[in-house]
mmCIF file of C-alpha atoms in Angstrom:
data_model
loop_
_atom_site.group_PDB
_atom_site.id
_atom_site.type_symbol
_atom_site.label_atom_id
_atom_site.label_comp_id
_atom_site.label_asym_id
_atom_site.label_seq_id
_atom_site.Cartn_x
_atom_site.Cartn_y
_atom_site.Cartn_z
ATOM 1 C CA MET A 20 -0.010 -0.077 -0.045
ATOM 2 C CA ASP A 21 1.284 3.629 -0.782
ATOM 3 C CA GLY A 22 -0.691 5.216 1.989
ATOM 4 C CA THR A 23 -2.217 7.686 -0.372
ATOM 5 C CA ILE A 24 -5.562 9.395 1.020
ATOM 6 C CA GLU A 25 -8.139 10.917 -1.035
ATOM 7 C CA THR A 26 -11.076 12.455 0.595
ATOM 8 C CA ALA A 27 -13.542 15.053 -0.905
ATOM 9 C CA GLY A 28 -11.270 15.296 -4.000
ATOM 10 C CA ALA A 29 -8.157 16.212 -2.001
ATOM 11 C CA PHE A 30 -5.027 13.963 -3.196
ATOM 12 C CA GLN A 31 -2.923 13.175 0.054
ATOM 13 C CA PRO A 32 -0.092 10.909 -0.890
ATOM 14 C CA ASP A 33 2.251 9.514 1.936
ATOM 15 C CA LEU A 34 5.517 11.242 1.068
ATOM 16 C CA TYR A 35 7.440 8.757 3.138
ATOM 17 C CA ALA A 36 5.909 5.546 1.921
ATOM 18 C CA TYR A 37 8.066 2.971 0.332
ATOM 19 C CA ASP A 38 5.892 2.807 -2.862
ATOM 20 C CA PHE A 39 6.343 6.576 -3.207
ATOM 21 C CA GLU A 40 9.928 6.536 -2.653
ATOM 22 C CA ASN A 41 10.449 3.479 -5.044
ATOM 23 C CA ASP A 42 8.784 5.397 -7.813
ATOM 24 C CA PRO A 43 7.623 8.999 -6.966
ATOM 25 C CA VAL A 44 7.233 10.166 -10.663
ATOM 26 C CA ALA A 45 3.664 9.721 -11.026
ATOM 27 C CA THR A 46 2.779 11.088 -7.794
ATOM 28 C CA LEU A 47 4.943 14.137 -8.352
ATOM 29 C CA ASN A 48 3.596 14.691 -11.621
ATOM 30 C CA ARG A 49 -0.155 14.811 -10.245
ATOM 31 C CA LEU A 50 0.771 16.960 -7.255
ATOM 32 C CA ARG A 51 2.445 19.560 -9.737
ATOM 33 C CA ALA A 52 -0.516 19.464 -12.055
ATOM 34 C CA GLU A 53 -3.358 19.385 -9.437
ATOM 35 C CA ASP A 54 -1.792 20.661 -6.241
ATOM 36 C CA PRO A 55 1.704 22.305 -6.741
ATOM 37 C CA VAL A 56 1.430 24.079 -3.328
ATOM 38 C CA HIS A 57 0.482 21.026 -1.332
ATOM 39 C CA TRP A 58 -0.236 20.952 2.350
ATOM 40 C CA SER A 59 0.896 17.498 3.094
ATOM 41 C CA ARG A 60 -0.566 15.089 5.658
ATOM 42 C CA HIS A 61 2.755 15.215 7.416
ATOM 43 C CA GLY A 62 2.271 18.871 8.518
ATOM 44 C CA PHE A 63 4.530 20.874 5.847
ATOM 45 C CA TRP A 64 4.018 22.614 2.652
ATOM 46 C CA PHE A 65 5.384 20.558 -0.492
ATOM 47 C CA LEU A 66 6.196 22.362 -3.628
ATOM 48 C CA THR A 67 6.710 20.849 -7.119
ATOM 49 C CA ARG A 68 6.818 23.564 -9.600
ATOM 50 C CA TYR A 69 10.326 24.761 -10.781
ATOM 51 C CA ALA A 70 9.279 28.521 -10.226
ATOM 52 C CA ASP A 71 7.993 28.043 -6.667
ATOM 53 C CA CYS A 72 11.031 26.005 -5.745
ATOM 54 C CA ALA A 73 13.548 28.391 -7.009
ATOM 55 C CA GLU A 74 11.762 31.397 -5.360
ATOM 56 C CA VAL A 75 11.819 29.533 -2.001
ATOM 57 C CA LEU A 76 15.417 28.728 -2.259
ATOM 58 C CA LYS A 77 16.701 32.108 -3.401
ATOM 59 C CA ASP A 78 14.747 34.133 -0.570
ATOM 60 C CA PRO A 79 16.248 33.587 2.866
ATOM 61 C CA VAL A 80 14.392 36.550 4.092
ATOM 62 C CA ARG A 81 10.890 35.057 3.861
ATOM 63 C CA PHE A 82 12.001 31.507 3.817
ATOM 64 C CA SER A 83 14.333 30.712 6.698
ATOM 65 C CA SER A 84 16.450 27.682 7.173
ATOM 66 C CA MET A 85 16.574 28.258 10.982
ATOM 67 C CA ALA A 86 14.481 25.970 12.869
ATOM 68 C CA ALA A 87 12.516 24.760 9.866
ATOM 69 C CA GLY A 88 11.387 21.543 11.334
ATOM 70 C CA TRP A 89 10.304 18.405 9.672
ATOM 71 C CA GLY A 90 6.600 18.484 10.318
ATOM 72 C CA GLY A 91 4.604 17.495 13.394
ATOM 73 C CA ALA A 92 5.269 13.654 13.457
ATOM 74 C CA ASN A 93 9.015 14.410 14.196
ATOM 75 C CA PRO A 94 9.983 14.460 17.928
ATOM 76 C CA LEU A 95 12.899 16.829 17.252
ATOM 77 C CA ALA A 96 10.342 19.299 15.976
ATOM 78 C CA LYS A 97 8.910 19.825 19.376
ATOM 79 C CA ALA A 98 10.239 22.368 21.717
ATOM 80 C CA GLY A 99 12.714 21.349 24.352
ATOM 81 C CA GLY A 100 10.826 20.277 27.488
ATOM 82 C CA GLU A 101 7.422 20.305 25.842
ATOM 83 C CA GLY A 102 5.922 17.333 24.217
ATOM 84 C CA GLY A 103 8.139 14.771 26.188
ATOM 85 C CA GLN A 104 11.613 15.307 24.475
ATOM 86 C CA SER A 105 14.244 13.183 26.037
ATOM 87 C CA LYS A 106 17.657 14.549 27.242
ATOM 88 C CA SER A 107 19.081 12.969 24.101
ATOM 89 C CA GLU A 108 16.585 14.427 21.526
ATOM 90 C CA GLN A 109 17.213 17.872 23.304
ATOM 91 C CA GLY A 110 20.708 17.451 22.461
ATOM 92 C CA LEU A 111 20.355 16.248 18.940
ATOM 93 C CA SER A 112 17.953 19.192 18.399
ATOM 94 C CA LYS A 113 20.546 21.636 19.444
ATOM 95 C CA SER A 114 23.277 19.834 17.471
ATOM 96 C CA LEU A 115 21.128 19.934 14.231
ATOM 97 C CA ALA A 116 20.309 23.457 14.710
ATOM 98 C CA GLN A 117 23.957 24.360 14.769
ATOM 99 C CA SER A 118 24.261 22.851 11.209
ATOM 100 C CA PHE A 119 25.124 25.741 8.867
ATOM 101 C CA ASN A 120 22.783 24.431 6.420
ATOM 102 C CA GLN A 121 20.167 25.086 9.155
ATOM 103 C CA MET A 122 21.316 28.661 9.599
ATOM 104 C CA ASP A 123 20.771 31.975 7.918
ATOM 105 C CA ALA A 124 23.111 34.931 7.426
ATOM 106 C CA PRO A 125 25.367 36.018 9.254
ATOM 107 C CA ASP A 126 26.228 32.724 10.972
ATOM 108 C CA HIS A 127 25.422 30.586 7.780
ATOM 109 C CA THR A 128 27.821 32.937 5.775
ATOM 110 C CA ARG A 129 30.548 33.049 8.421
ATOM 111 C CA ILE A 130 30.927 29.057 8.824
ATOM 112 C CA ARG A 131 30.186 28.601 4.935
ATOM 113 C CA GLN A 132 33.149 30.909 4.307
ATOM 114 C CA LEU A 133 35.520 28.809 6.496
ATOM 115 C CA VAL A 134 34.708 25.575 4.868
ATOM 116 C CA VAL A 135 34.081 26.383 1.309
ATOM 117 C CA SER A 136 37.920 26.386 0.396
ATOM 118 C CA ALA A 137 38.074 22.701 0.808
ATOM 119 C CA PHE A 138 35.806 22.347 -2.336
ATOM 120 C CA SER A 139 37.340 24.915 -4.479
ATOM 121 C CA LYS A 140 38.303 24.281 -7.947
ATOM 122 C CA ARG A 141 41.960 24.400 -6.958
ATOM 123 C CA ASN A 142 41.361 21.865 -4.057
ATOM 124 C CA ILE A 143 39.635 19.714 -6.365
ATOM 125 C CA GLU A 144 42.369 19.698 -9.042
ATOM 126 C CA GLU A 145 45.096 18.835 -6.437
ATOM 127 C CA ARG A 146 43.126 15.813 -5.529
ATOM 128 C CA GLN A 147 42.396 14.625 -9.028
ATOM 129 C CA GLY A 148 45.174 12.064 -8.888
ATOM 130 C CA ARG A 149 43.850 10.441 -5.615
ATOM 131 C CA ILE A 150 40.304 10.354 -6.823
ATOM 132 C CA ARG A 151 41.266 8.670 -9.842
ATOM 133 C CA GLU A 152 43.382 6.160 -7.871
ATOM 134 C CA VAL A 153 40.178 5.550 -5.555
ATOM 135 C CA VAL A 154 38.075 4.865 -8.847
ATOM 136 C CA ASP A 155 40.642 2.807 -10.531
ATOM 137 C CA GLY A 156 41.415 0.573 -7.613
ATOM 138 C CA LEU A 157 37.546 -0.138 -7.046
ATOM 139 C CA LEU A 158 37.124 -1.063 -10.649
ATOM 140 C CA ASP A 159 40.184 -3.206 -10.743
ATOM 141 C CA GLU A 160 38.733 -5.093 -7.680
ATOM 142 C CA ALA A 161 35.152 -5.359 -9.184
ATOM 143 C CA GLY A 162 36.149 -6.297 -12.624
ATOM 144 C CA ARG A 163 38.039 -9.340 -11.402
ATOM 145 C CA ARG A 164 34.688 -10.786 -10.212
ATOM 146 C CA GLY A 165 33.312 -10.492 -13.745
ATOM 147 C CA ARG A 166 29.774 -9.708 -12.174
ATOM 148 C CA PHE A 167 29.474 -6.874 -9.527
ATOM 149 C CA ASP A 168 26.994 -4.348 -7.918
ATOM 150 C CA LEU A 169 27.577 -0.989 -9.058
ATOM 151 C CA ILE A 170 26.417 0.355 -5.622
ATOM 152 C CA THR A 171 28.076 -1.786 -2.956
ATOM 153 C CA ASP A 172 31.281 -2.535 -5.171
ATOM 154 C CA PHE A 173 31.830 0.827 -6.644
ATOM 155 C CA ALA A 174 29.565 3.935 -6.377
ATOM 156 C CA PHE A 175 29.066 3.447 -2.496
ATOM 157 C CA HIS A 176 32.882 3.764 -1.774
ATOM 158 C CA VAL A 177 34.119 6.595 -4.117
ATOM 159 C CA PRO A 178 32.721 9.549 -2.657
ATOM 160 C CA ILE A 179 32.747 8.354 1.107
ATOM 161 C CA ILE A 180 36.648 7.553 0.745
ATOM 162 C CA VAL A 181 37.269 10.991 -0.885
ATOM 163 C CA ALA A 182 35.054 12.862 1.651
ATOM 164 C CA SER A 183 36.428 11.030 4.571
ATOM 165 C CA GLU A 184 40.059 12.033 3.496
ATOM 166 C CA ILE A 185 38.986 15.479 3.035
ATOM 167 C CA ILE A 186 37.406 15.759 6.509
ATOM 168 C CA GLY A 187 39.958 13.527 8.304
ATOM 169 C CA ILE A 188 37.859 10.775 9.387
ATOM 170 C CA PRO A 189 40.490 7.802 9.983
ATOM 171 C CA SER A 190 40.288 4.924 7.351
ATOM 172 C CA GLU A 191 39.994 2.433 10.041
ATOM 173 C CA ALA A 192 37.005 4.051 11.604
ATOM 174 C CA ARG A 193 35.333 4.978 8.121
ATOM 175 C CA ASP A 194 32.969 2.206 7.669
ATOM 176 C CA GLN A 195 31.456 2.476 11.249
ATOM 177 C CA PHE A 196 31.086 6.215 11.041
ATOM 178 C CA ARG A 197 29.299 5.654 7.626
ATOM 179 C CA THR A 198 26.864 3.092 9.186
ATOM 180 C CA ALA A 199 26.032 5.222 12.202
ATOM 181 C CA PHE A 200 25.876 8.506 10.056
ATOM 182 C CA GLU A 201 23.004 6.722 7.688
ATOM 183 C CA ARG A 202 21.012 5.449 10.836
ATOM 184 C CA THR A 203 20.927 9.336 11.857
ATOM 185 C CA ALA A 204 18.952 9.989 8.570
ATOM 186 C CA ALA A 205 15.637 8.810 10.388
ATOM 187 C CA LEU A 206 16.035 11.713 12.712
ATOM 188 C CA MET A 207 14.918 14.035 9.736
ATOM 189 C CA GLN A 208 11.690 12.122 9.138
ATOM 190 C CA PRO A 209 8.520 11.336 10.817
ATOM 191 C CA LYS A 210 8.945 8.725 13.654
ATOM 192 C CA THR A 211 7.495 5.362 12.426
ATOM 193 C CA SER A 212 8.611 3.042 15.479
ATOM 194 C CA ASP A 213 10.113 3.429 18.916
ATOM 195 C CA GLU A 214 12.670 0.800 17.790
ATOM 196 C CA SER A 215 13.969 2.692 14.571
ATOM 197 C CA TRP A 216 13.751 5.930 16.332
ATOM 198 C CA ALA A 217 15.713 4.682 19.324
ATOM 199 C CA GLU A 218 18.269 3.173 16.972
ATOM 200 C CA ALA A 219 18.749 6.521 15.260
ATOM 201 C CA VAL A 220 18.987 8.449 18.393
ATOM 202 C CA GLU A 221 21.643 6.189 19.605
ATOM 203 C CA ALA A 222 23.567 6.440 16.331
ATOM 204 C CA GLY A 223 23.293 10.268 16.674
ATOM 205 C CA ARG A 224 24.828 10.157 20.037
ATOM 206 C CA TRP A 225 27.728 8.000 18.844
ATOM 207 C CA VAL A 226 28.543 10.263 16.049
ATOM 208 C CA GLY A 227 28.498 13.184 18.280
ATOM 209 C CA THR A 228 30.790 11.283 20.693
ATOM 210 C CA PHE A 229 33.055 10.342 17.655
ATOM 211 C CA MET A 230 33.273 13.801 16.326
ATOM 212 C CA ARG A 231 34.198 15.221 19.846
ATOM 213 C CA GLU A 232 36.750 12.933 20.375
ATOM 214 C CA LEU A 233 38.417 13.054 16.730
ATOM 215 C CA ILE A 234 38.268 17.103 17.214
ATOM 216 C CA ALA A 235 40.189 16.797 20.476
ATOM 217 C CA ARG A 236 42.784 14.519 18.941
ATOM 218 C CA ARG A 237 43.226 16.909 16.051
ATOM 219 C CA ARG A 238 43.491 19.781 18.318
ATOM 220 C CA ALA A 239 46.378 18.088 20.181
ATOM 221 C CA ALA A 240 47.945 16.640 16.798
ATOM 222 C CA PRO A 241 46.946 18.352 13.601
ATOM 223 C CA LYS A 242 47.132 16.688 10.302
ATOM 224 C CA ASP A 243 46.510 17.565 6.569
ATOM 225 C CA ASP A 244 42.756 17.621 6.738
ATOM 226 C CA LEU A 245 39.744 19.943 7.117
ATOM 227 C CA ILE A 246 39.108 19.469 10.928
ATOM 228 C CA SER A 247 42.791 20.493 11.446
ATOM 229 C CA GLU A 248 42.525 23.495 8.936
ATOM 230 C CA LEU A 249 39.362 24.774 10.726
ATOM 231 C CA LEU A 250 41.037 24.474 14.104
ATOM 232 C CA ALA A 251 44.089 26.345 12.934
ATOM 233 C CA LEU A 252 41.729 29.328 11.897
ATOM 234 C CA GLU A 253 41.161 29.856 15.600
ATOM 235 C CA GLN A 254 44.337 31.434 15.590
ATOM 236 C CA ALA A 255 42.949 34.168 13.228
ATOM 237 C CA GLY A 256 40.074 34.722 15.427
ATOM 238 C CA ASP A 257 37.616 32.826 13.095
ATOM 239 C CA ARG A 258 36.581 30.361 16.010
ATOM 240 C CA LEU A 259 33.838 27.921 15.687
ATOM 241 C CA THR A 260 32.028 26.267 18.758
ATOM 242 C CA GLU A 261 32.645 22.659 19.143
ATOM 243 C CA ARG A 262 29.102 22.008 18.372
ATOM 244 C CA GLU A 263 29.208 24.132 15.130
ATOM 245 C CA LEU A 264 32.416 22.568 14.301
ATOM 246 C CA SER A 265 31.058 18.871 14.593
ATOM 247 C CA SER A 266 27.770 19.875 12.743
ATOM 248 C CA ALA A 267 29.655 21.513 10.097
ATOM 249 C CA ILE A 268 31.783 18.433 9.407
ATOM 250 C CA SER A 269 28.413 16.316 9.327
ATOM 251 C CA THR A 270 26.969 18.633 6.821
ATOM 252 C CA ILE A 271 29.974 18.521 4.740
ATOM 253 C CA TYR A 272 30.093 14.628 4.964
ATOM 254 C CA THR A 273 26.466 14.554 3.482
ATOM 255 C CA ALA A 274 27.210 17.316 0.820
ATOM 256 C CA ALA A 275 30.473 15.529 -0.333
ATOM 257 C CA GLY A 276 29.748 11.824 0.425
ATOM 258 C CA THR A 277 26.335 10.239 0.702
ATOM 259 C CA THR A 278 24.383 12.083 -2.280
ATOM 260 C CA THR A 279 27.063 11.740 -4.834
ATOM 261 C CA GLU A 280 27.184 7.853 -4.075
ATOM 262 C CA ARG A 281 23.664 7.985 -5.252
ATOM 263 C CA PHE A 282 24.406 10.146 -8.260
ATOM 264 C CA ILE A 283 27.038 7.815 -9.540
ATOM 265 C CA SER A 284 25.199 4.648 -9.239
ATOM 266 C CA SER A 285 21.750 5.915 -10.415
ATOM 267 C CA GLY A 286 23.555 7.802 -13.200
ATOM 268 C CA LEU A 287 25.207 4.766 -14.453
ATOM 269 C CA TYR A 288 21.971 2.781 -14.460
ATOM 270 C CA LEU A 289 20.348 5.571 -16.498
ATOM 271 C CA LEU A 290 23.194 5.464 -18.933
ATOM 272 C CA LEU A 291 23.210 1.653 -19.385
ATOM 273 C CA SER A 292 19.267 1.390 -19.396
ATOM 274 C CA HIS A 293 19.345 3.662 -22.432
ATOM 275 C CA PRO A 294 21.947 1.766 -24.580
ATOM 276 C CA ASP A 295 21.805 3.903 -27.700
ATOM 277 C CA GLN A 296 22.754 6.894 -25.394
ATOM 278 C CA TRP A 297 25.456 4.783 -23.825
ATOM 279 C CA ARG A 298 26.734 4.020 -27.037
ATOM 280 C CA ASP A 299 26.709 7.626 -28.006
ATOM 281 C CA LEU A 300 28.746 8.559 -25.137
ATOM 282 C CA VAL A 301 31.318 5.812 -25.243
ATOM 283 C CA ALA A 302 31.993 6.840 -28.819
ATOM 284 C CA ASP A 303 31.896 10.781 -28.178
ATOM 285 C CA ARG A 304 33.155 11.769 -24.616
ATOM 286 C CA SER A 305 32.299 15.695 -25.425
ATOM 287 C CA LEU A 306 28.752 14.348 -24.559
ATOM 288 C CA LEU A 307 29.986 13.567 -20.986
ATOM 289 C CA ASN A 308 29.304 17.088 -19.440
ATOM 290 C CA GLY A 309 25.614 16.948 -20.870
ATOM 291 C CA ALA A 310 25.070 13.457 -19.607
ATOM 292 C CA VAL A 311 26.087 14.437 -16.166
ATOM 293 C CA GLU A 312 23.607 17.605 -16.269
ATOM 294 C CA GLU A 313 20.748 15.431 -17.583
ATOM 295 C CA ILE A 314 21.434 12.666 -14.903
ATOM 296 C CA LEU A 315 21.044 15.499 -12.242
ATOM 297 C CA ARG A 316 17.954 16.645 -13.619
ATOM 298 C CA PHE A 317 16.144 13.352 -14.553
ATOM 299 C CA HIS A 318 17.296 11.415 -11.184
ATOM 300 C CA HIS A 319 18.066 13.802 -8.604
ATOM 301 C CA PRO A 320 19.522 12.024 -5.532
ATOM 302 C CA THR A 321 16.563 13.272 -3.396
ATOM 303 C CA GLN A 322 14.127 12.696 -6.200
ATOM 304 C CA SER A 323 11.149 12.907 -3.898
ATOM 305 C CA THR A 324 11.558 15.322 -1.246
ATOM 306 C CA SER A 325 14.324 17.898 -0.253
ATOM 307 C CA THR A 326 15.508 20.800 2.017
ATOM 308 C CA ASN A 327 13.090 22.457 4.376
ATOM 309 C CA ARG A 328 12.522 26.103 5.067
ATOM 310 C CA ARG A 329 10.356 27.969 7.610
ATOM 311 C CA CYS A 330 8.124 30.783 6.566
ATOM 312 C CA THR A 331 9.014 34.088 8.637
ATOM 313 C CA GLN A 332 5.991 35.802 7.433
ATOM 314 C CA ASP A 333 2.629 35.039 5.852
ATOM 315 C CA VAL A 334 3.339 34.289 2.187
ATOM 316 C CA GLU A 335 1.092 33.965 -0.969
ATOM 317 C CA LEU A 336 2.348 31.286 -3.228
ATOM 318 C CA GLY A 337 0.194 29.606 -5.886
ATOM 319 C CA GLY A 338 -3.023 31.047 -4.823
ATOM 320 C CA LYS A 339 -2.429 29.664 -1.094
ATOM 321 C CA VAL A 340 -1.245 31.420 1.899
ATOM 322 C CA LEU A 341 1.540 29.973 3.847
ATOM 323 C CA LYS A 342 1.513 31.083 7.419
ATOM 324 C CA ALA A 343 4.250 32.322 9.299
ATOM 325 C CA GLY A 344 6.143 29.549 11.197
ATOM 326 C CA ASP A 345 4.764 26.916 8.422
ATOM 327 C CA THR A 346 7.544 24.526 7.175
ATOM 328 C CA VAL A 347 7.984 24.216 3.535
ATOM 329 C CA ARG A 348 9.815 21.686 1.647
ATOM 330 C CA VAL A 349 10.725 21.675 -2.079
ATOM 331 C CA GLY A 350 10.649 18.886 -4.454
ATOM 332 C CA LEU A 351 13.930 19.333 -6.434
ATOM 333 C CA GLY A 352 13.080 16.256 -8.705
ATOM 334 C CA ALA A 353 9.702 17.256 -9.229
ATOM 335 C CA ALA A 354 10.868 20.877 -10.246
ATOM 336 C CA ASN A 355 13.680 19.584 -12.543
ATOM 337 C CA ARG A 356 10.868 17.705 -14.511
ATOM 338 C CA ASP A 357 8.548 20.660 -14.603
ATOM 339 C CA PRO A 358 6.924 20.724 -18.277
ATOM 340 C CA ALA A 359 6.362 24.381 -17.891
ATOM 341 C CA VAL A 360 10.434 24.338 -17.825
ATOM 342 C CA PHE A 361 11.632 21.309 -19.563
ATOM 343 C CA GLU A 362 10.075 20.103 -22.728
ATOM 344 C CA ASP A 363 9.168 16.618 -22.369
ATOM 345 C CA GLY A 364 10.773 16.371 -18.939
ATOM 346 C CA ASP A 365 10.081 12.669 -18.247
ATOM 347 C CA ARG A 366 12.350 11.658 -21.317
ATOM 348 C CA PHE A 367 16.265 11.146 -20.571
ATOM 349 C CA ASP A 368 18.192 12.647 -23.046
ATOM 350 C CA ILE A 369 21.951 13.399 -22.750
ATOM 351 C CA GLN A 370 22.125 15.628 -25.450
ATOM 352 C CA ARG A 371 19.244 17.991 -23.865
ATOM 353 C CA LYS A 372 19.870 21.830 -23.932
ATOM 354 C CA MET A 373 18.959 23.031 -20.325
ATOM 355 C CA PRO A 374 16.737 26.148 -20.562
ATOM 356 C CA VAL A 375 17.524 27.130 -17.051
ATOM 357 C CA PRO A 376 19.865 26.320 -14.225
ATOM 358 C CA LEU A 377 18.942 23.074 -12.665
ATOM 359 C CA LEU A 378 17.991 23.023 -8.929
ATOM 360 C CA SER A 379 19.650 19.552 -8.290
ATOM 361 C CA PHE A 380 22.286 21.455 -5.806
ATOM 362 C CA GLY A 381 19.766 23.998 -4.796
ATOM 363 C CA ALA A 382 19.976 27.573 -5.221
ATOM 364 C CA GLY A 383 20.540 30.975 -3.524
ATOM 365 C CA PRO A 384 22.950 31.235 -0.588
ATOM 366 C CA HIS A 385 22.553 27.592 0.339
ATOM 367 C CA PHE A 386 23.817 26.417 -2.952
ATOM 368 C CA CYS A 387 25.564 22.993 -2.188
ATOM 369 C CA ILE A 388 29.333 23.523 -1.541
ATOM 370 C CA GLY A 389 30.067 19.974 -2.893
ATOM 371 C CA SER A 390 28.519 20.465 -6.339
ATOM 372 C CA ALA A 391 31.796 20.794 -8.252
ATOM 373 C CA LEU A 392 33.305 17.685 -6.431
ATOM 374 C CA ALA A 393 30.233 15.646 -7.181
ATOM 375 C CA ARG A 394 30.256 16.340 -10.895
ATOM 376 C CA TYR A 395 34.119 15.757 -11.108
ATOM 377 C CA GLU A 396 33.631 12.308 -9.250
ATOM 378 C CA ALA A 397 30.657 11.355 -11.332
ATOM 379 C CA LYS A 398 32.364 12.340 -14.687
ATOM 380 C CA LEU A 399 35.692 10.551 -13.705
ATOM 381 C CA ALA A 400 33.415 7.360 -12.925
ATOM 382 C CA PHE A 401 31.461 7.267 -15.907
ATOM 383 C CA ASP A 402 34.490 7.976 -18.140
ATOM 384 C CA ALA A 403 36.402 5.255 -16.311
ATOM 385 C CA VAL A 404 33.570 2.625 -16.899
ATOM 386 C CA ALA A 405 33.155 3.651 -20.505
ATOM 387 C CA ASP A 406 36.949 3.192 -21.023
ATOM 388 C CA ARG A 407 37.285 -0.155 -19.483
ATOM 389 C CA TRP A 408 33.952 -1.801 -20.512
ATOM 390 C CA PRO A 409 32.186 -0.175 -23.580
ATOM 391 C CA GLY A 410 30.207 -3.325 -23.612
ATOM 392 C CA ILE A 411 29.207 -3.529 -19.916
ATOM 393 C CA GLU A 412 25.734 -5.371 -19.519
ATOM 394 C CA LEU A 413 23.132 -4.288 -17.119
ATOM 395 C CA ILE A 414 21.743 -7.258 -15.277
ATOM 396 C CA THR A 415 19.510 -5.580 -12.805
ATOM 397 C CA THR A 416 16.989 -4.263 -15.407
ATOM 398 C CA ALA A 417 14.157 -3.370 -12.903
ATOM 399 C CA PRO A 418 15.831 -2.037 -9.672
ATOM 400 C CA VAL A 419 13.878 -1.321 -6.585
ATOM 401 C CA LYS A 420 14.776 1.064 -3.881
ATOM 402 C CA ASP A 421 16.400 -0.199 -0.692
ATOM 403 C CA PRO A 422 13.638 -0.676 2.037
ATOM 404 C CA LYS A 423 16.327 0.331 4.653
ATOM 405 C CA ARG A 424 17.453 3.474 2.663
ATOM 406 C CA GLN A 425 14.676 4.286 0.342
ATOM 407 C CA ASP A 426 16.726 7.003 -1.265
ATOM 408 C CA ARG A 427 18.898 4.476 -3.256
ATOM 409 C CA TYR A 428 18.437 1.322 -5.203
ATOM 410 C CA ARG A 429 18.967 -1.971 -3.484
ATOM 411 C CA GLU A 430 21.185 -3.264 -6.052
ATOM 412 C CA LEU A 431 22.410 -2.532 -9.706
ATOM 413 C CA VAL A 432 24.293 -5.881 -10.892
ATOM 414 C CA VAL A 433 26.168 -5.593 -13.982
ATOM 415 C CA ALA A 434 28.598 -8.053 -16.007
ATOM 416 C CA VAL A 435 31.786 -7.161 -17.728
#
């Protein structure tokens, strides 16, 4: 069951249901056509038109990133001390509030300026050799099997290794950190069960403890990584609180790591499931940049829902009034297929000419700082696979989303 409710003509899909996450396109298309400024059953506004999404992302005055919340069914949305927040939940609420993607200017600007250099064009160019080494090593190992999973044997690892090295997460702790970090994703969704929520809270506590101990070690013995760089800036007076630093690192890990993994794996699936376009790309690598952009448009890593904002005042949008204090979520995947902007938006075409900037990495002051790195890693991955195995065969022709992580496919098996 997809959990959709229709009463008196109102279309109320469950935006967290597995069936929706597994294949959101029909639901998003209907919302965009019938109810583009949609008050969801989860207690937030959900937008699906390109123009509306772009307006919200570019206007931090009326649509704040601070205390945006996740709708009424999430315990972290409750005020501390009210509604039965535990001590751990109160601590996690404070930590999430200190993440710079949950801030507005001037604090957001201050912290962003301190970390953005790690993702500059120059920094990426300096890391090109290492990124290629990671890609080649993973493909060497996968190729020896003859048949492998694009997710668990390749795409899962590329951005996580690179992001961990940039940040300074030790290689021996990388897998454990990744597992715990993934479990914390449930903290940004409605609570579905006491068991899963307790697991997510415990994972959040573990990540917090791990980050505090790692920061302390880098403070005592700096290394060539982002944590040490940020700690060194304290000497110049650009001090971050420990909670700000820990939250900033977590935000960067998401931006540079977890979403890029889905970008690479889903991108390879799209290319291989359109064999004519794959052959065109193999024969003509000048199509690579366009292919990357079309993948971002057609299959955004968070195709269904995305970043939340909070109305700071009453706002009229699409003939409806969004009240001050309301939470707003923008559907980036839906916006990138809006037929008012993208002709035949449900068709995948690597030679498409983009009429407007994509919203895949957001827009405005919170535009993703990891966008250039993500594009580079994806291009390198696609190029390397095309070089090695132009005739690679897609075995998983009808992939489904992973019930444990509904934002990515369960498996994408190929043969080489």
